[in-house]
Every structure is written in structure tokens, then in C-alpha cells.
Amino acid sequence: MILGRVIGEVWATRRDPRLGKAKLLVVRPHGLYEPAFGGRHLVATDDVHAGVGDEVIVCLGAPARASAGSNDTPVDAAILGVVDRVDFDAGLTAAPGAGPGIKRPLTGALAVAPNAAGTTGVRP
């Protein structure tokens, strides 16, 4: 799963009938993933009524198809949650290698501010 922000909606009157009436949203993944995504955005089906500007959780591949109800559905990404808050450990977010596969500090992708508990609260 990845975190990203909904930046638009896709309107397609002609599409694969297996998609049904699924809402399609354009999501920009946050820059915390290494290796970085090749594209700057992805198109995901919306199962949770997200909207433009929402921070979301997106699953990719087979789990996305399963969320659409069938492994035969032509879906590569699905939005499975709208994010209310993300907490990072303040000491770990400043160092390169802050997590598995992350080779750069977690800055700039999300608004990061330390709180009194020593964790970093991230609010969309």
C-alpha cells in the first residue's frame, strides 16, 4: 500500500464493461518511496468516496483487483482509505534510510511537525 493525494478525477464514457460504474481518481504518490514511481501519478478506483485534495491509502496489483470484486477486473490501483493522520517517529524521519527501501530523509512530501510526545504528526 502507498500514501498519496487525490489530484483529479477521470471521466470515461467508453470503458471496459468490467469496470462497471467505478469512480476513477488520479492520485499523486507521496515522495517517500524508493525507488520512486516512474510516473508522477496513477489512476485508481475509489471504494471509499474520496475526493480531490484527500490524502488516501492506495493498494496496488492483485489486492486492488480483489477489492473490485474479481481478479478478472482490469484494475491496477484502488483507494481503500481516506487518511486522517499519519504519525512518524521524529528521530527516524530526519535520517536517510528512515525505513525499508527509503534512501532519503522524509521531508517535503508531507507536512511534518514534531509534537510533545516525540513523534511527528502529519496532517493532510
PDB file of C-alpha atoms in Angstrom:
ATOM      1  CA  MET A   1       0.000   0.000   0.000  1.00  0.00           C
ATOM      2  CA  ILE A   2       1.066   3.559  -0.603  1.00  0.00           C
ATOM      3  CA  LEU A   3       0.063   7.026   0.575  1.00  0.00           C
ATOM      4  CA  GLY A   4      -0.890   9.714  -1.902  1.00  0.00           C
ATOM      5  CA  ARG A   5      -3.103  12.724  -2.592  1.00  0.00           C
ATOM      6  CA  VAL A   6      -6.079  12.766  -4.948  1.00  0.00           C
ATOM      7  CA  ILE A   7      -5.379  15.427  -7.573  1.00  0.00           C
ATOM      8  CA  GLY A   8      -8.159  14.824 -10.081  1.00  0.00           C
ATOM      9  CA  GLU A   9     -10.950  12.669 -11.454  1.00  0.00           C
ATOM     10  CA  VAL A  10     -11.097  10.692 -14.701  1.00  0.00           C
ATOM     11  CA  TRP A  11     -14.278  10.767 -16.765  1.00  0.00           C
ATOM     12  CA  ALA A  12     -14.527   7.983 -19.368  1.00  0.00           C
ATOM     13  CA  THR A  13     -17.817   7.272 -21.109  1.00  0.00           C
ATOM     14  CA  ARG A  14     -16.324   4.366 -23.088  1.00  0.00           C
ATOM     15  CA  ARG A  15     -14.507   1.863 -20.899  1.00  0.00           C
ATOM     16  CA  ASP A  16     -14.159  -1.827 -20.200  1.00  0.00           C
ATOM     17  CA  PRO A  17     -17.562  -3.131 -19.042  1.00  0.00           C
ATOM     18  CA  ARG A  18     -15.868  -4.997 -16.153  1.00  0.00           C
ATOM     19  CA  LEU A  19     -15.196  -1.609 -14.528  1.00  0.00           C
ATOM     20  CA  GLY A  20     -18.924  -1.042 -14.174  1.00  0.00           C
ATOM     21  CA  LYS A  21     -19.596   2.410 -12.773  1.00  0.00           C
ATOM     22  CA  ALA A  22     -16.402   2.568 -10.721  1.00  0.00           C
ATOM     23  CA  LYS A  23     -15.253   6.105  -9.940  1.00  0.00           C
ATOM     24  CA  LEU A  24     -11.705   6.724 -11.214  1.00  0.00           C
ATOM     25  CA  LEU A  25      -9.420   9.189  -9.437  1.00  0.00           C
ATOM     26  CA  VAL A  26      -5.930  10.483 -10.246  1.00  0.00           C
ATOM     27  CA  VAL A  27      -3.557  10.021  -7.279  1.00  0.00           C
ATOM     28  CA  ARG A  28      -0.079  11.527  -6.858  1.00  0.00           C
ATOM     29  CA  PRO A  29       2.010   9.229  -4.612  1.00  0.00           C
ATOM     30  CA  HIS A  30       3.987  10.990  -1.902  1.00  0.00           C
ATOM     31  CA  GLY A  31       7.733  11.147  -2.494  1.00  0.00           C
ATOM     32  CA  LEU A  32       8.637   8.793   0.329  1.00  0.00           C
ATOM     33  CA  TYR A  33       9.072   5.691  -1.769  1.00  0.00           C
ATOM     34  CA  GLU A  34      12.378   4.401  -3.100  1.00  0.00           C
ATOM     35  CA  PRO A  35      12.696   3.573  -5.862  1.00  0.00           C
ATOM     36  CA  ALA A  36      10.406   6.431  -6.794  1.00  0.00           C
ATOM     37  CA  PHE A  37       7.415   5.747  -9.010  1.00  0.00           C
ATOM     38  CA  GLY A  38       8.236   6.084 -12.710  1.00  0.00           C
ATOM     39  CA  GLY A  39       5.230   8.311 -13.307  1.00  0.00           C
ATOM     40  CA  ARG A  40       4.058  11.262 -11.312  1.00  0.00           C
ATOM     41  CA  HIS A  41       0.552   9.884 -10.816  1.00  0.00           C
ATOM     42  CA  LEU A  42      -1.644   6.815 -11.075  1.00  0.00           C
ATOM     43  CA  VAL A  43      -5.322   6.179 -11.740  1.00  0.00           C
ATOM     44  CA  ALA A  44      -7.180   4.298  -9.017  1.00  0.00           C
ATOM     45  CA  THR A  45     -10.710   3.089  -8.486  1.00  0.00           C
ATOM     46  CA  ASP A  46     -12.403   4.685  -5.494  1.00  0.00           C
ATOM     47  CA  ASP A  47     -14.121   2.403  -2.971  1.00  0.00           C
ATOM     48  CA  VAL A  48     -14.434   4.979  -0.175  1.00  0.00           C
ATOM     49  CA  HIS A  49     -15.864   8.141  -1.804  1.00  0.00           C
ATOM     50  CA  ALA A  50     -12.611  10.100  -1.685  1.00  0.00           C
ATOM     51  CA  GLY A  51     -12.369  13.461  -3.383  1.00  0.00           C
ATOM     52  CA  VAL A  52      -9.844  15.870  -4.824  1.00  0.00           C
ATOM     53  CA  GLY A  53      -7.425  17.018  -2.111  1.00  0.00           C
ATOM     54  CA  ASP A  54      -7.917  13.953   0.115  1.00  0.00           C
ATOM     55  CA  GLU A  55      -4.900  12.032   1.405  1.00  0.00           C
ATOM     56  CA  VAL A  56      -5.542   8.369   0.639  1.00  0.00           C
ATOM     57  CA  ILE A  57      -4.263   4.818   1.075  1.00  0.00           C
ATOM     58  CA  VAL A  58      -3.883   3.012  -2.250  1.00  0.00           C
ATOM     59  CA  CYS A  59      -3.279  -0.690  -2.783  1.00  0.00           C
ATOM     60  CA  LEU A  60      -1.730  -1.964  -5.991  1.00  0.00           C
ATOM     61  CA  GLY A  61      -1.951  -5.146  -8.075  1.00  0.00           C
ATOM     62  CA  ALA A  62      -3.901  -8.235  -7.028  1.00  0.00           C
ATOM     63  CA  PRO A  63      -5.302  -6.656  -3.808  1.00  0.00           C
ATOM     64  CA  ALA A  64      -6.710  -3.799  -5.911  1.00  0.00           C
ATOM     65  CA  ARG A  65      -8.415  -6.268  -8.237  1.00  0.00           C
ATOM     66  CA  ALA A  66      -9.782  -8.213  -5.266  1.00  0.00           C
ATOM     67  CA  SER A  67     -11.259  -5.020  -3.824  1.00  0.00           C
ATOM     68  CA  ALA A  68     -13.115  -4.569  -7.131  1.00  0.00           C
ATOM     69  CA  GLY A  69     -14.727  -7.970  -6.582  1.00  0.00           C
ATOM     70  CA  SER A  70     -12.853 -10.136  -9.072  1.00  0.00           C
ATOM     71  CA  ASN A  71      -9.314 -10.973 -10.127  1.00  0.00           C
ATOM     72  CA  ASP A  72     -10.582 -10.552 -13.695  1.00  0.00           C
ATOM     73  CA  THR A  73     -11.286  -6.812 -13.226  1.00  0.00           C
ATOM     74  CA  PRO A  74      -8.860  -4.544 -15.139  1.00  0.00           C
ATOM     75  CA  VAL A  75      -7.708  -2.585 -12.073  1.00  0.00           C
ATOM     76  CA  ASP A  76      -4.109  -1.931 -11.008  1.00  0.00           C
ATOM     77  CA  ALA A  77      -4.773   0.519  -8.154  1.00  0.00           C
ATOM     78  CA  ALA A  78      -7.638   1.017  -5.700  1.00  0.00           C
ATOM     79  CA  ILE A  79      -8.215   3.609  -2.988  1.00  0.00           C
ATOM     80  CA  LEU A  80      -9.069   1.760   0.221  1.00  0.00           C
ATOM     81  CA  GLY A  81      -8.989   4.529   2.813  1.00  0.00           C
ATOM     82  CA  VAL A  82      -9.001   8.269   3.426  1.00  0.00           C
ATOM     83  CA  VAL A  83      -6.174   9.267   5.791  1.00  0.00           C
ATOM     84  CA  ASP A  84      -6.997  11.310   8.894  1.00  0.00           C
ATOM     85  CA  ARG A  85      -3.485  11.374  10.332  1.00  0.00           C
ATOM     86  CA  VAL A  86      -0.045   9.745   9.981  1.00  0.00           C
ATOM     87  CA  ASP A  87       2.479   9.588  12.842  1.00  0.00           C
ATOM     88  CA  PHE A  88       6.228   9.234  12.262  1.00  0.00           C
ATOM     89  CA  ASP A  89       8.964   8.931  14.872  1.00  0.00           C
ATOM     90  CA  ALA A  90      10.671  12.361  14.785  1.00  0.00           C
ATOM     91  CA  GLY A  91      14.160  10.892  15.186  1.00  0.00           C
ATOM     92  CA  LEU A  92      13.764   8.481  12.294  1.00  0.00           C
ATOM     93  CA  THR A  93      12.215  10.840   9.752  1.00  0.00           C
ATOM     94  CA  ALA A  94      15.294  13.082   9.616  1.00  0.00           C
ATOM     95  CA  ALA A  95      17.792  10.330   8.715  1.00  0.00           C
ATOM     96  CA  PRO A  96      18.378   8.784   5.308  1.00  0.00           C
ATOM     97  CA  GLY A  97      17.184   5.201   5.290  1.00  0.00           C
ATOM     98  CA  ALA A  98      14.284   6.128   7.573  1.00  0.00           C
ATOM     99  CA  GLY A  99      12.512   2.948   6.630  1.00  0.00           C
ATOM    100  CA  PRO A 100      12.860  -0.148   4.475  1.00  0.00           C
ATOM    101  CA  GLY A 101      13.657   0.998   0.945  1.00  0.00           C
ATOM    102  CA  ILE A 102      13.730   4.703   1.832  1.00  0.00           C
ATOM    103  CA  LYS A 103      17.081   6.206   0.913  1.00  0.00           C
ATOM    104  CA  ARG A 104      16.381   9.878   1.562  1.00  0.00           C
ATOM    105  CA  PRO A 105      15.023  11.908   4.516  1.00  0.00           C
ATOM    106  CA  LEU A 106      11.246  12.174   4.792  1.00  0.00           C
ATOM    107  CA  THR A 107      10.905  15.882   4.121  1.00  0.00           C
ATOM    108  CA  GLY A 108       8.777  17.850   1.745  1.00  0.00           C
ATOM    109  CA  ALA A 109       6.390  15.009   0.913  1.00  0.00           C
ATOM    110  CA  LEU A 110       4.057  15.673   3.829  1.00  0.00           C
ATOM    111  CA  ALA A 111       3.788  18.467   6.354  1.00  0.00           C
ATOM    112  CA  VAL A 112       5.903  17.148   9.235  1.00  0.00           C
ATOM    113  CA  ALA A 113       5.947  18.750  12.673  1.00  0.00           C
ATOM    114  CA  PRO A 114       7.228  17.210  15.949  1.00  0.00           C
ATOM    115  CA  ASN A 115       4.846  17.100  18.873  1.00  0.00           C
ATOM    116  CA  ALA A 116       5.381  16.928  22.631  1.00  0.00           C
ATOM    117  CA  ALA A 117       5.379  13.116  22.649  1.00  0.00           C
ATOM    118  CA  GLY A 118       8.476  12.975  20.443  1.00  0.00           C
ATOM    119  CA  THR A 119       6.542  11.695  17.446  1.00  0.00           C
ATOM    120  CA  THR A 120       5.804  13.583  14.279  1.00  0.00           C
ATOM    121  CA  GLY A 121       2.175  14.196  13.441  1.00  0.00           C
ATOM    122  CA  VAL A 122       1.400  14.502   9.774  1.00  0.00           C
ATOM    123  CA  ARG A 123      -1.876  16.034   8.852  1.00  0.00           C
ATOM    124  CA  PRO A 124      -3.111  16.084   5.272  1.00  0.00           C
TER     125      PRO A 124
END
